[in-house]
mmCIF file of C-alpha atoms and ligand atoms in Angstrom:
data_model
loop_
_atom_site.group_PDB
_atom_site.id
_atom_site.type_symbol
_atom_site.label_atom_id
_atom_site.label_comp_id
_atom_site.label_asym_id
_atom_site.label_seq_id
_atom_site.Cartn_x
_atom_site.Cartn_y
_atom_site.Cartn_z
ATOM 1 C CA UNK A 1 42.076 4.915 17.842
ATOM 2 C CA UNK A 2 38.712 6.633 17.769
ATOM 3 C CA UNK A 3 35.742 4.352 17.294
ATOM 4 C CA UNK A 4 32.464 6.072 16.521
ATOM 5 C CA UNK A 5 29.467 5.310 18.752
ATOM 6 C CA UNK A 6 27.484 2.391 17.323
ATOM 7 C CA UNK A 7 23.699 2.019 17.543
ATOM 8 C CA UNK A 8 22.324 -1.226 18.957
ATOM 9 C CA UNK A 9 22.116 -4.177 16.615
ATOM 10 C CA UNK A 10 19.081 -4.063 14.356
ATOM 11 C CA UNK A 11 18.908 -0.273 14.113
ATOM 12 C CA UNK A 12 20.948 0.013 10.913
ATOM 13 C CA UNK A 13 18.886 -2.742 9.269
ATOM 14 C CA UNK A 14 15.878 -0.430 9.397
ATOM 15 C CA UNK A 15 14.790 1.169 6.141
ATOM 16 C CA UNK A 16 13.727 4.644 7.295
ATOM 17 C CA UNK A 17 9.949 5.117 7.036
ATOM 18 C CA UNK A 18 9.104 7.349 4.087
ATOM 19 C CA UNK A 19 5.831 9.168 4.782
ATOM 20 C CA UNK A 20 3.273 9.883 2.075
ATOM 21 C CA UNK A 21 4.440 12.855 0.060
ATOM 22 C CA UNK A 22 2.792 16.175 0.814
ATOM 23 C CA UNK A 23 4.349 18.758 -1.503
ATOM 24 C CA UNK A 24 4.796 19.313 -5.172
ATOM 25 C CA UNK A 25 7.879 21.071 -6.522
ATOM 26 C CA UNK A 26 5.991 23.890 -8.246
ATOM 27 C CA UNK A 27 4.186 24.994 -5.086
ATOM 28 C CA UNK A 28 0.778 24.230 -6.634
ATOM 29 C CA UNK A 29 -1.764 23.461 -3.894
ATOM 30 C CA UNK A 30 -1.946 19.706 -4.290
ATOM 31 C CA UNK A 31 -4.777 17.233 -3.941
ATOM 32 C CA UNK A 32 -3.200 15.157 -1.198
ATOM 33 C CA UNK A 33 -4.474 11.597 -1.137
ATOM 34 C CA UNK A 34 -1.300 9.990 0.157
ATOM 35 C CA UNK A 35 -1.714 9.601 3.916
ATOM 36 C CA UNK A 36 -5.318 8.490 4.520
ATOM 37 C CA UNK A 37 -6.305 11.760 6.172
ATOM 38 C CA UNK A 38 -9.981 12.710 6.291
ATOM 39 C CA UNK A 39 -11.246 15.191 3.681
ATOM 40 C CA UNK A 40 -13.674 16.576 6.276
ATOM 41 C CA UNK A 41 -10.947 17.708 8.665
ATOM 42 C CA UNK A 42 -11.367 17.642 12.437
ATOM 43 C CA UNK A 43 -14.527 18.465 14.350
ATOM 44 C CA UNK A 44 -14.896 22.265 14.723
ATOM 45 C CA UNK A 45 -15.339 21.528 18.443
ATOM 46 C CA UNK A 46 -11.920 19.843 18.499
ATOM 47 C CA UNK A 47 -10.374 22.902 16.846
ATOM 48 C CA UNK A 48 -12.036 25.154 19.432
ATOM 49 C CA UNK A 49 -10.768 22.946 22.265
ATOM 50 C CA UNK A 50 -7.270 22.999 20.794
ATOM 51 C CA UNK A 51 -7.336 26.797 20.680
ATOM 52 C CA UNK A 52 -8.726 26.950 24.195
ATOM 53 C CA UNK A 53 -5.716 25.007 25.441
ATOM 54 C CA UNK A 54 -3.445 27.876 24.347
ATOM 55 C CA UNK A 55 -3.890 29.549 27.725
ATOM 56 C CA UNK A 56 -2.422 26.518 29.500
ATOM 57 C CA UNK A 57 0.792 26.164 27.544
ATOM 58 C CA UNK A 58 3.102 27.085 30.411
ATOM 59 C CA UNK A 59 1.924 24.103 32.459
ATOM 60 C CA UNK A 60 2.830 20.467 31.977
ATOM 61 C CA UNK A 61 -0.058 18.373 30.700
ATOM 62 C CA UNK A 62 -1.967 15.895 32.846
ATOM 63 C CA UNK A 63 0.443 12.980 32.545
ATOM 64 C CA UNK A 64 -2.361 10.470 33.000
ATOM 65 C CA UNK A 65 -4.591 11.975 30.258
ATOM 66 C CA UNK A 66 -7.403 11.564 32.797
ATOM 67 C CA UNK A 67 -10.131 13.492 30.999
ATOM 68 C CA UNK A 68 -9.340 11.939 27.646
ATOM 69 C CA UNK A 69 -9.303 8.403 29.013
ATOM 70 C CA UNK A 70 -12.639 9.106 30.708
ATOM 71 C CA UNK A 71 -14.108 10.387 27.426
ATOM 72 C CA UNK A 72 -12.901 7.313 25.520
ATOM 73 C CA UNK A 73 -14.070 4.978 28.287
ATOM 74 C CA UNK A 74 -17.489 6.646 28.332
ATOM 75 C CA UNK A 75 -17.866 6.505 24.603
ATOM 76 C CA UNK A 76 -17.019 2.811 24.253
ATOM 77 C CA UNK A 77 -18.013 1.494 27.679
ATOM 78 C CA UNK A 78 -14.456 0.649 28.729
ATOM 79 C CA UNK A 79 -12.493 0.545 31.943
ATOM 80 C CA UNK A 80 -10.487 3.797 31.893
ATOM 81 C CA UNK A 81 -7.675 2.211 33.919
ATOM 82 C CA UNK A 82 -6.912 -0.060 31.002
ATOM 83 C CA UNK A 83 -6.642 2.747 28.432
ATOM 84 C CA UNK A 84 -3.231 4.229 27.682
ATOM 85 C CA UNK A 85 -2.982 7.360 25.543
ATOM 86 C CA UNK A 86 -0.013 8.127 23.352
ATOM 87 C CA UNK A 87 1.474 10.526 20.833
ATOM 88 C CA UNK A 88 -0.184 8.729 17.943
ATOM 89 C CA UNK A 89 -0.789 5.017 17.907
ATOM 90 C CA UNK A 90 2.740 4.752 16.507
ATOM 91 C CA UNK A 91 4.068 5.675 19.938
ATOM 92 C CA UNK A 92 1.903 3.030 21.583
ATOM 93 C CA UNK A 93 2.991 0.354 19.100
ATOM 94 C CA UNK A 94 6.573 1.380 19.812
ATOM 95 C CA UNK A 95 6.040 1.148 23.568
ATOM 96 C CA UNK A 96 4.571 -2.333 23.181
ATOM 97 C CA UNK A 97 7.635 -3.370 21.196
ATOM 98 C CA UNK A 98 9.919 -1.734 23.753
ATOM 99 C CA UNK A 99 8.185 -3.548 26.613
ATOM 100 C CA UNK A 100 7.837 -7.003 25.054
ATOM 101 C CA UNK A 101 10.573 -7.465 22.417
ATOM 102 C CA UNK A 102 14.317 -7.913 22.723
ATOM 103 C CA UNK A 103 17.203 -9.776 21.088
ATOM 104 C CA UNK A 104 16.309 -13.427 20.472
ATOM 105 C CA UNK A 105 12.585 -12.704 20.320
ATOM 106 C CA UNK A 106 10.470 -12.965 17.205
ATOM 107 C CA UNK A 107 7.473 -10.893 16.153
ATOM 108 C CA UNK A 108 5.131 -11.832 13.333
ATOM 109 C CA UNK A 109 3.366 -9.498 10.931
ATOM 110 C CA UNK A 110 1.882 -10.104 7.507
ATOM 111 C CA UNK A 111 3.432 -9.780 4.061
ATOM 112 C CA UNK A 112 1.919 -6.406 3.193
ATOM 113 C CA UNK A 113 1.393 -5.313 6.792
ATOM 114 C CA UNK A 114 1.918 -1.760 8.056
ATOM 115 C CA UNK A 115 5.633 -0.885 7.744
ATOM 116 C CA UNK A 116 5.945 0.547 11.224
ATOM 117 C CA UNK A 117 5.881 -2.994 12.705
ATOM 118 C CA UNK A 118 9.143 -4.012 11.042
ATOM 119 C CA UNK A 119 10.805 -0.827 12.265
ATOM 120 C CA UNK A 120 9.664 -1.479 15.832
ATOM 121 C CA UNK A 121 10.779 -5.108 15.812
ATOM 122 C CA UNK A 122 14.245 -4.293 14.450
ATOM 123 C CA UNK A 123 14.638 -1.288 16.737
ATOM 124 C CA UNK A 124 14.297 -3.640 19.696
ATOM 125 C CA UNK A 125 16.855 -6.105 18.372
ATOM 126 C CA UNK A 126 14.173 -8.731 17.727
ATOM 127 C CA UNK A 127 13.623 -10.744 14.561
ATOM 128 C CA UNK A 128 10.814 -9.921 12.127
ATOM 129 C CA UNK A 129 8.890 -12.948 10.836
ATOM 130 C CA UNK A 130 6.691 -12.337 7.811
ATOM 131 C CA UNK A 131 3.508 -14.357 7.254
ATOM 132 C CA UNK A 132 2.383 -14.558 3.610
ATOM 133 C CA UNK A 133 -1.033 -13.154 2.736
ATOM 134 C CA UNK A 134 -3.624 -14.716 0.450
ATOM 135 C CA UNK A 135 -5.120 -12.355 -2.119
ATOM 136 C CA UNK A 136 -3.627 -9.427 -0.223
ATOM 137 C CA UNK A 137 -5.421 -10.474 2.933
ATOM 138 C CA UNK A 138 -3.942 -11.709 6.220
ATOM 139 C CA UNK A 139 -4.228 -15.464 6.671
ATOM 140 C CA UNK A 140 -4.436 -16.795 10.207
ATOM 141 C CA UNK A 141 -3.046 -20.226 9.301
ATOM 142 C CA UNK A 142 0.044 -18.656 7.753
ATOM 143 C CA UNK A 143 0.515 -16.610 10.925
ATOM 144 C CA UNK A 144 0.015 -19.629 13.206
ATOM 145 C CA UNK A 145 2.475 -21.741 11.203
ATOM 146 C CA UNK A 146 5.185 -19.222 11.987
ATOM 147 C CA UNK A 147 4.699 -19.177 15.739
ATOM 148 C CA UNK A 148 7.658 -20.532 17.697
ATOM 149 C CA UNK A 149 8.740 -20.612 21.315
ATOM 150 C CA UNK A 150 10.489 -17.304 20.570
ATOM 151 C CA UNK A 151 7.413 -15.523 19.242
ATOM 152 C CA UNK A 152 6.474 -12.728 21.608
ATOM 153 C CA UNK A 153 4.175 -10.476 19.578
ATOM 154 C CA UNK A 154 1.855 -10.722 16.563
ATOM 155 C CA UNK A 155 1.047 -7.353 14.962
ATOM 156 C CA UNK A 156 -2.136 -7.333 12.903
ATOM 157 C CA UNK A 157 -3.522 -4.208 11.264
ATOM 158 C CA UNK A 158 -7.252 -4.792 10.889
ATOM 159 C CA UNK A 159 -8.201 -3.423 8.423
ATOM 160 C CA UNK A 160 -4.707 -3.440 6.987
ATOM 161 C CA UNK A 161 -2.917 -0.502 5.409
ATOM 162 C CA UNK A 162 -2.112 -0.428 2.442
ATOM 163 C CA UNK A 163 -4.368 -3.263 1.255
ATOM 164 C CA UNK A 164 -7.666 -2.136 2.851
ATOM 165 C CA UNK A 165 -8.615 -5.770 3.510
ATOM 166 C CA UNK A 166 -9.767 -7.100 6.873
ATOM 167 C CA UNK A 167 -10.293 -10.218 8.957
ATOM 168 C CA UNK A 168 -13.684 -10.982 10.452
ATOM 169 C CA UNK A 169 -13.940 -11.005 14.233
ATOM 170 C CA UNK A 170 -14.442 -14.786 14.052
ATOM 171 C CA UNK A 171 -11.085 -15.146 12.318
ATOM 172 C CA UNK A 172 -9.417 -12.845 14.846
ATOM 173 C CA UNK A 173 -10.964 -14.843 17.698
ATOM 174 C CA UNK A 174 -9.737 -18.086 16.127
ATOM 175 C CA UNK A 175 -6.254 -16.596 15.791
ATOM 176 C CA UNK A 176 -6.255 -15.568 19.448
ATOM 177 C CA UNK A 177 -7.553 -18.954 20.557
ATOM 178 C CA UNK A 178 -4.802 -20.798 18.689
ATOM 179 C CA UNK A 179 -1.921 -18.499 19.624
ATOM 180 C CA UNK A 180 0.039 -19.573 22.688
ATOM 181 C CA UNK A 181 -0.808 -17.642 25.841
ATOM 182 C CA UNK A 182 2.666 -16.061 25.977
ATOM 183 C CA UNK A 183 2.126 -14.301 22.621
ATOM 184 C CA UNK A 184 0.797 -10.737 22.756
ATOM 185 C CA UNK A 185 -1.685 -10.121 19.917
ATOM 186 C CA UNK A 186 -1.679 -6.453 18.915
ATOM 187 C CA UNK A 187 -4.770 -5.446 16.933
ATOM 188 C CA UNK A 188 -4.063 -2.141 15.193
ATOM 189 C CA UNK A 189 -7.540 -0.833 14.415
ATOM 190 C CA UNK A 190 -6.584 2.572 12.980
ATOM 191 C CA UNK A 191 -9.426 2.432 10.448
ATOM 192 C CA UNK A 192 -12.065 0.679 12.589
ATOM 193 C CA UNK A 193 -14.514 3.589 12.478
ATOM 194 C CA UNK A 194 -14.775 3.344 8.704
ATOM 195 C CA UNK A 195 -15.627 -0.341 8.512
ATOM 196 C CA UNK A 196 -19.244 -1.085 7.639
ATOM 197 C CA UNK A 197 -19.340 -4.862 7.886
ATOM 198 C CA UNK A 198 -21.429 -6.935 10.266
ATOM 199 C CA UNK A 199 -18.662 -9.463 10.757
ATOM 200 C CA UNK A 200 -16.051 -6.868 11.781
ATOM 201 C CA UNK A 201 -15.140 -5.786 15.307
ATOM 202 C CA UNK A 202 -12.097 -3.806 16.358
ATOM 203 C CA UNK A 203 -11.334 -6.202 19.212
ATOM 204 C CA UNK A 204 -12.594 -4.507 22.383
ATOM 205 C CA UNK A 205 -14.272 -7.673 23.627
ATOM 206 C CA UNK A 206 -11.150 -9.769 22.997
ATOM 207 C CA UNK A 207 -9.078 -7.305 25.001
ATOM 208 C CA UNK A 208 -11.653 -7.392 27.777
ATOM 209 C CA UNK A 209 -11.772 -11.184 27.934
ATOM 210 C CA UNK A 210 -8.164 -12.278 27.306
ATOM 211 C CA UNK A 211 -4.979 -11.399 29.208
ATOM 212 C CA UNK A 212 -2.851 -11.133 26.065
ATOM 213 C CA UNK A 213 -4.634 -8.997 23.451
ATOM 214 C CA UNK A 214 -4.169 -5.248 22.924
ATOM 215 C CA UNK A 215 -6.086 -2.953 20.581
ATOM 216 C CA UNK A 216 -4.674 0.358 19.350
ATOM 217 C CA UNK A 217 -6.722 3.228 17.921
ATOM 218 C CA UNK A 218 -5.890 6.639 16.534
ATOM 219 C CA UNK A 219 -7.244 10.160 16.263
ATOM 220 C CA UNK A 220 -5.245 10.622 13.036
ATOM 221 C CA UNK A 221 -7.702 9.060 10.646
ATOM 222 C CA UNK A 222 -11.460 9.534 11.042
ATOM 223 C CA UNK A 223 -11.020 12.240 13.689
ATOM 224 C CA UNK A 224 -8.768 14.320 11.455
ATOM 225 C CA UNK A 225 -6.175 15.139 14.123
ATOM 226 C CA UNK A 226 -3.062 13.634 12.522
ATOM 227 C CA UNK A 227 -0.965 16.737 13.192
ATOM 228 C CA UNK A 228 -1.643 16.581 16.946
ATOM 229 C CA UNK A 229 -0.274 13.013 17.319
ATOM 230 C CA UNK A 230 -2.875 11.239 19.416
ATOM 231 C CA UNK A 231 -3.793 7.608 19.837
ATOM 232 C CA UNK A 232 -4.916 5.178 22.504
ATOM 233 C CA UNK A 233 -4.543 1.556 23.431
ATOM 234 C CA UNK A 234 -6.985 -0.702 25.261
ATOM 235 C CA UNK A 235 -4.969 -3.218 27.215
ATOM 236 C CA UNK A 236 -5.078 -5.987 29.776
ATOM 237 C CA UNK A 237 -4.204 -4.495 33.168
ATOM 238 C CA UNK A 238 -0.690 -5.952 33.179
ATOM 239 C CA UNK A 239 0.083 -4.579 29.720
ATOM 240 C CA UNK A 240 -1.221 -1.107 30.616
ATOM 241 C CA UNK A 241 0.970 -1.264 33.712
ATOM 242 C CA UNK A 242 4.058 -2.217 31.675
ATOM 243 C CA UNK A 243 3.723 0.527 29.087
ATOM 244 C CA UNK A 244 2.764 3.137 31.658
ATOM 245 C CA UNK A 245 6.109 2.466 33.348
ATOM 246 C CA UNK A 246 8.132 3.206 30.219
ATOM 247 C CA UNK A 247 6.190 5.922 28.428
ATOM 248 C CA UNK A 248 7.246 9.531 28.768
ATOM 249 C CA UNK A 249 5.493 10.932 31.834
ATOM 250 C CA UNK A 250 3.933 13.729 29.741
ATOM 251 C CA UNK A 251 3.638 11.954 26.396
ATOM 252 C CA UNK A 252 0.367 13.571 25.324
ATOM 253 C CA UNK A 253 0.209 17.362 25.105
ATOM 254 C CA UNK A 254 -2.553 19.449 26.689
ATOM 255 C CA UNK A 255 -3.898 20.696 23.310
ATOM 256 C CA UNK A 256 -4.010 17.098 22.032
ATOM 257 C CA UNK A 257 -5.877 15.899 25.122
ATOM 258 C CA UNK A 258 -8.380 18.754 24.871
ATOM 259 C CA UNK A 259 -9.001 18.248 21.156
ATOM 260 C CA UNK A 260 -9.256 14.485 21.668
ATOM 261 C CA UNK A 261 -12.022 14.862 24.266
ATOM 262 C CA UNK A 262 -14.005 17.143 21.955
ATOM 263 C CA UNK A 263 -13.496 14.814 18.988
ATOM 264 C CA UNK A 264 -14.623 11.808 21.012
ATOM 265 C CA UNK A 265 -17.785 13.647 22.021
ATOM 266 C CA UNK A 266 -18.659 14.935 18.546
ATOM 267 C CA UNK A 267 -20.429 11.841 17.290
ATOM 268 C CA UNK A 268 -22.151 13.764 14.504
ATOM 269 C CA UNK A 269 -18.849 14.804 12.964
ATOM 270 C CA UNK A 270 -17.471 11.278 13.118
ATOM 271 C CA UNK A 271 -20.674 9.964 11.571
ATOM 272 C CA UNK A 272 -20.454 12.535 8.767
ATOM 273 C CA UNK A 273 -16.917 11.399 7.949
ATOM 274 C CA UNK A 274 -17.991 7.753 7.931
ATOM 275 C CA UNK A 275 -21.016 8.547 5.750
ATOM 276 C CA UNK A 276 -18.850 10.493 3.307
ATOM 277 C CA UNK A 277 -16.566 7.490 3.017
ATOM 278 C CA UNK A 278 -19.446 5.078 2.671
ATOM 279 C CA UNK A 279 -20.673 7.089 -0.280
ATOM 280 C CA UNK A 280 -17.355 7.769 -2.060
ATOM 281 C CA UNK A 281 -15.319 4.625 -1.439
ATOM 282 C CA UNK A 282 -17.561 2.428 -3.623
ATOM 283 C CA UNK A 283 -17.930 5.198 -6.200
ATOM 284 C CA UNK A 284 -14.180 5.600 -6.511
ATOM 285 C CA UNK A 285 -13.614 1.835 -6.718
ATOM 286 C CA UNK A 286 -16.291 1.406 -9.389
ATOM 287 C CA UNK A 287 -15.092 4.338 -11.496
ATOM 288 C CA UNK A 288 -11.478 3.179 -11.369
ATOM 289 C CA UNK A 289 -12.503 -0.367 -12.285
ATOM 290 C CA UNK A 290 -14.442 0.997 -15.265
ATOM 291 C CA UNK A 291 -11.104 2.277 -16.537
ATOM 292 C CA UNK A 292 -9.868 -1.310 -16.588
ATOM 293 C CA UNK A 293 -7.736 -1.148 -13.442
ATOM 294 C CA UNK A 294 -7.961 -3.738 -10.699
ATOM 295 C CA UNK A 295 -8.884 -2.432 -7.257
ATOM 296 C CA UNK A 296 -8.490 -4.472 -4.063
ATOM 297 C CA UNK A 297 -11.828 -4.419 -2.184
ATOM 298 C CA UNK A 298 -11.326 -2.040 0.746
ATOM 299 C CA UNK A 299 -13.283 -1.441 3.950
ATOM 300 C CA UNK A 300 -11.158 1.544 4.963
ATOM 301 C CA UNK A 301 -10.821 5.106 3.597
ATOM 302 C CA UNK A 302 -8.379 4.276 0.835
ATOM 303 C CA UNK A 303 -8.000 2.022 -2.169
ATOM 304 C CA UNK A 304 -5.150 -0.047 -3.478
ATOM 305 C CA UNK A 305 -5.152 0.266 -7.272
ATOM 306 C CA UNK A 306 -3.168 -2.140 -9.428
ATOM 307 C CA UNK A 307 -1.465 -1.116 -12.663
ATOM 308 C CA UNK A 308 -0.013 -2.986 -15.597
ATOM 309 C CA UNK A 309 3.519 -4.356 -15.504
ATOM 310 C CA UNK A 310 4.648 -2.460 -18.594
ATOM 311 C CA UNK A 311 6.445 0.783 -17.909
ATOM 312 C CA UNK A 312 4.190 3.079 -19.951
ATOM 313 C CA UNK A 313 1.045 2.124 -18.033
ATOM 314 C CA UNK A 314 2.700 1.108 -14.792
ATOM 315 C CA UNK A 315 2.347 2.486 -11.277
ATOM 316 C CA UNK A 316 5.485 4.609 -11.547
ATOM 317 C CA UNK A 317 4.251 6.311 -14.725
ATOM 318 C CA UNK A 318 0.758 6.729 -13.251
ATOM 319 C CA UNK A 319 2.220 8.332 -10.135
ATOM 320 C CA UNK A 320 4.226 10.788 -12.251
ATOM 321 C CA UNK A 321 1.181 11.578 -14.390
ATOM 322 C CA UNK A 322 -1.011 12.197 -11.328
ATOM 323 C CA UNK A 323 1.674 14.468 -9.906
ATOM 324 C CA UNK A 324 1.639 16.474 -13.132
ATOM 325 C CA UNK A 325 -2.053 17.062 -12.309
ATOM 326 C CA UNK A 326 -1.120 18.077 -8.750
ATOM 327 C CA UNK A 327 -2.537 14.837 -7.338
ATOM 328 C CA UNK A 328 -0.376 13.099 -4.751
ATOM 329 C CA UNK A 329 -1.016 9.426 -4.030
ATOM 330 C CA UNK A 330 1.107 6.816 -2.271
ATOM 331 C CA UNK A 331 3.648 4.565 -3.919
ATOM 332 C CA UNK A 332 3.722 1.247 -2.118
ATOM 333 C CA UNK A 333 6.945 -0.355 -3.397
ATOM 334 C CA UNK A 334 8.192 -0.492 0.169
ATOM 335 C CA UNK A 335 5.202 -2.700 0.990
ATOM 336 C CA UNK A 336 6.205 -5.156 -1.732
ATOM 337 C CA UNK A 337 3.599 -3.757 -4.128
ATOM 338 C CA UNK A 338 5.595 -2.060 -6.908
ATOM 339 C CA UNK A 339 2.715 -2.217 -9.420
ATOM 340 C CA UNK A 340 0.144 -0.562 -7.177
ATOM 341 C CA UNK A 341 -0.704 2.873 -5.820
ATOM 342 C CA UNK A 342 -2.687 3.653 -2.684
ATOM 343 C CA UNK A 343 -5.242 6.471 -2.887
ATOM 344 C CA UNK A 344 -7.168 8.029 -0.029
ATOM 345 C CA UNK A 345 -10.851 8.823 -0.515
ATOM 346 C CA UNK A 346 -10.970 12.618 -0.786
ATOM 347 C CA UNK A 347 -13.605 15.282 -1.246
ATOM 348 C CA UNK A 348 -16.042 14.804 -4.102
ATOM 349 C CA UNK A 349 -13.928 17.153 -6.244
ATOM 350 C CA UNK A 350 -10.709 15.273 -5.343
ATOM 351 C CA UNK A 351 -12.273 11.932 -6.214
ATOM 352 C CA UNK A 352 -13.565 13.176 -9.549
ATOM 353 C CA UNK A 353 -10.158 14.721 -10.324
ATOM 354 C CA UNK A 354 -8.361 11.422 -9.658
ATOM 355 C CA UNK A 355 -10.714 9.431 -11.853
ATOM 356 C CA UNK A 356 -10.467 11.867 -14.725
ATOM 357 C CA UNK A 357 -6.660 12.047 -14.427
ATOM 358 C CA UNK A 358 -6.442 8.247 -14.468
ATOM 359 C CA UNK A 359 -8.700 8.132 -17.524
ATOM 360 C CA UNK A 360 -6.390 10.584 -19.284
ATOM 361 C CA UNK A 361 -3.333 8.643 -18.190
ATOM 362 C CA UNK A 362 -4.667 5.368 -19.571
ATOM 363 C CA UNK A 363 -6.033 6.986 -22.711
ATOM 364 C CA UNK A 364 -2.840 8.905 -23.379
ATOM 365 C CA UNK A 365 -0.662 5.890 -22.822
ATOM 366 C CA UNK A 366 -2.566 3.816 -25.389
HETATM 367 C C1 LIG B 401 -2.318 5.639 9.984
HETATM 368 C C2 LIG B 401 -2.092 4.374 10.715
HETATM 369 C C3 LIG B 401 -1.867 4.376 12.079
HETATM 370 C C4 LIG B 401 -1.971 5.653 12.857
HETATM 371 O O1 LIG B 401 -0.790 6.132 13.271
HETATM 372 P P1 LIG B 401 -0.774 7.391 14.245
HETATM 373 O O2 LIG B 401 0.567 7.287 14.847
HETATM 374 O O3 LIG B 401 -1.857 7.197 15.256
HETATM 375 O O4 LIG B 401 -0.976 8.599 13.425
HETATM 376 C C5 LIG B 401 -1.654 3.181 12.731
HETATM 377 N N1 LIG B 401 -1.705 2.018 12.054
HETATM 378 C C6 LIG B 401 -1.972 1.974 10.745
HETATM 379 C C7 LIG B 401 -2.081 0.661 10.061
HETATM 380 C C8 LIG B 401 -2.157 3.163 10.033
HETATM 381 O O5 LIG B 401 -2.373 3.117 8.721
#
């Protein structure tokens, strides 16, 4: 009797990740505010570096991403030996799960935490443990209450996607101090560059001073290089060693490394993207609130907007209405937020278009 090959336990429990939508049926060029990409695009210097790498395509990349790690280390004052580069921070998060999680282990993440964590935990046969949030914000006591002898990893997106909320560095330090030493704390700081708060830090110092904290960063968000798949992790030496053993030997392509170096060096472009966000994030939040919608305070480059429970004015209807205006935002049902939509801060024109479409939606539905 033929028995079909079976994936490892856990794999079929995974709900496949559904990315933010990017196309509309009619082929209208959409206003895409569904994946937290930057409206400014990448640094022109990164584009030039990417093109320059075309002449090297026949050769394997530098498997150690030496130049890129040096650029990151120089920029942030880090030890380059403790940086690992990956094909997006998703790859690095996956490698951490692969290295530290297996059947019988538990990993904690928060109620509305980034969906990739659950996928990684299940893919490694481990058990996801969900810590409730308070007011859509991670709560360190709820996390600590769920720690057991089996807990191996805590994943914390800070700021979190899709809520846009964050924990202060004092709270993150307190979490680290109270977690057992055997628990790896993974700080996913994909939006760190956008945060303008004195009490926020991405976690570099914690990584430098503890043997069990990792920080991941990405070039997909403020650097505008999502298509290239590029991220990095700052790790304790032993963690860098573990994931370097299991990553693909050439996991970061030559064009991605070249563009990453240029992006890291173009401080002015990064600053322009942060300044754009600093201007338009509060504007967008205030204008949407004026329409009578609740907006979760965000420190990132997107907003979580809450809609009424009734079908006519609900998130599903709003999403359909926005689509009819060629505006694509992100449904967040899969994050346990069926009455909300997540919207990325766009260009000035995009932002004004969203606000006026929402005004029409709410007016029309009256
Ligand atoms: C977008 C995002 C990332 C980045 O993923 P990449 O694989 O680097 O593109 C990581 N974590 C969170 C929470 C994100 O929202």
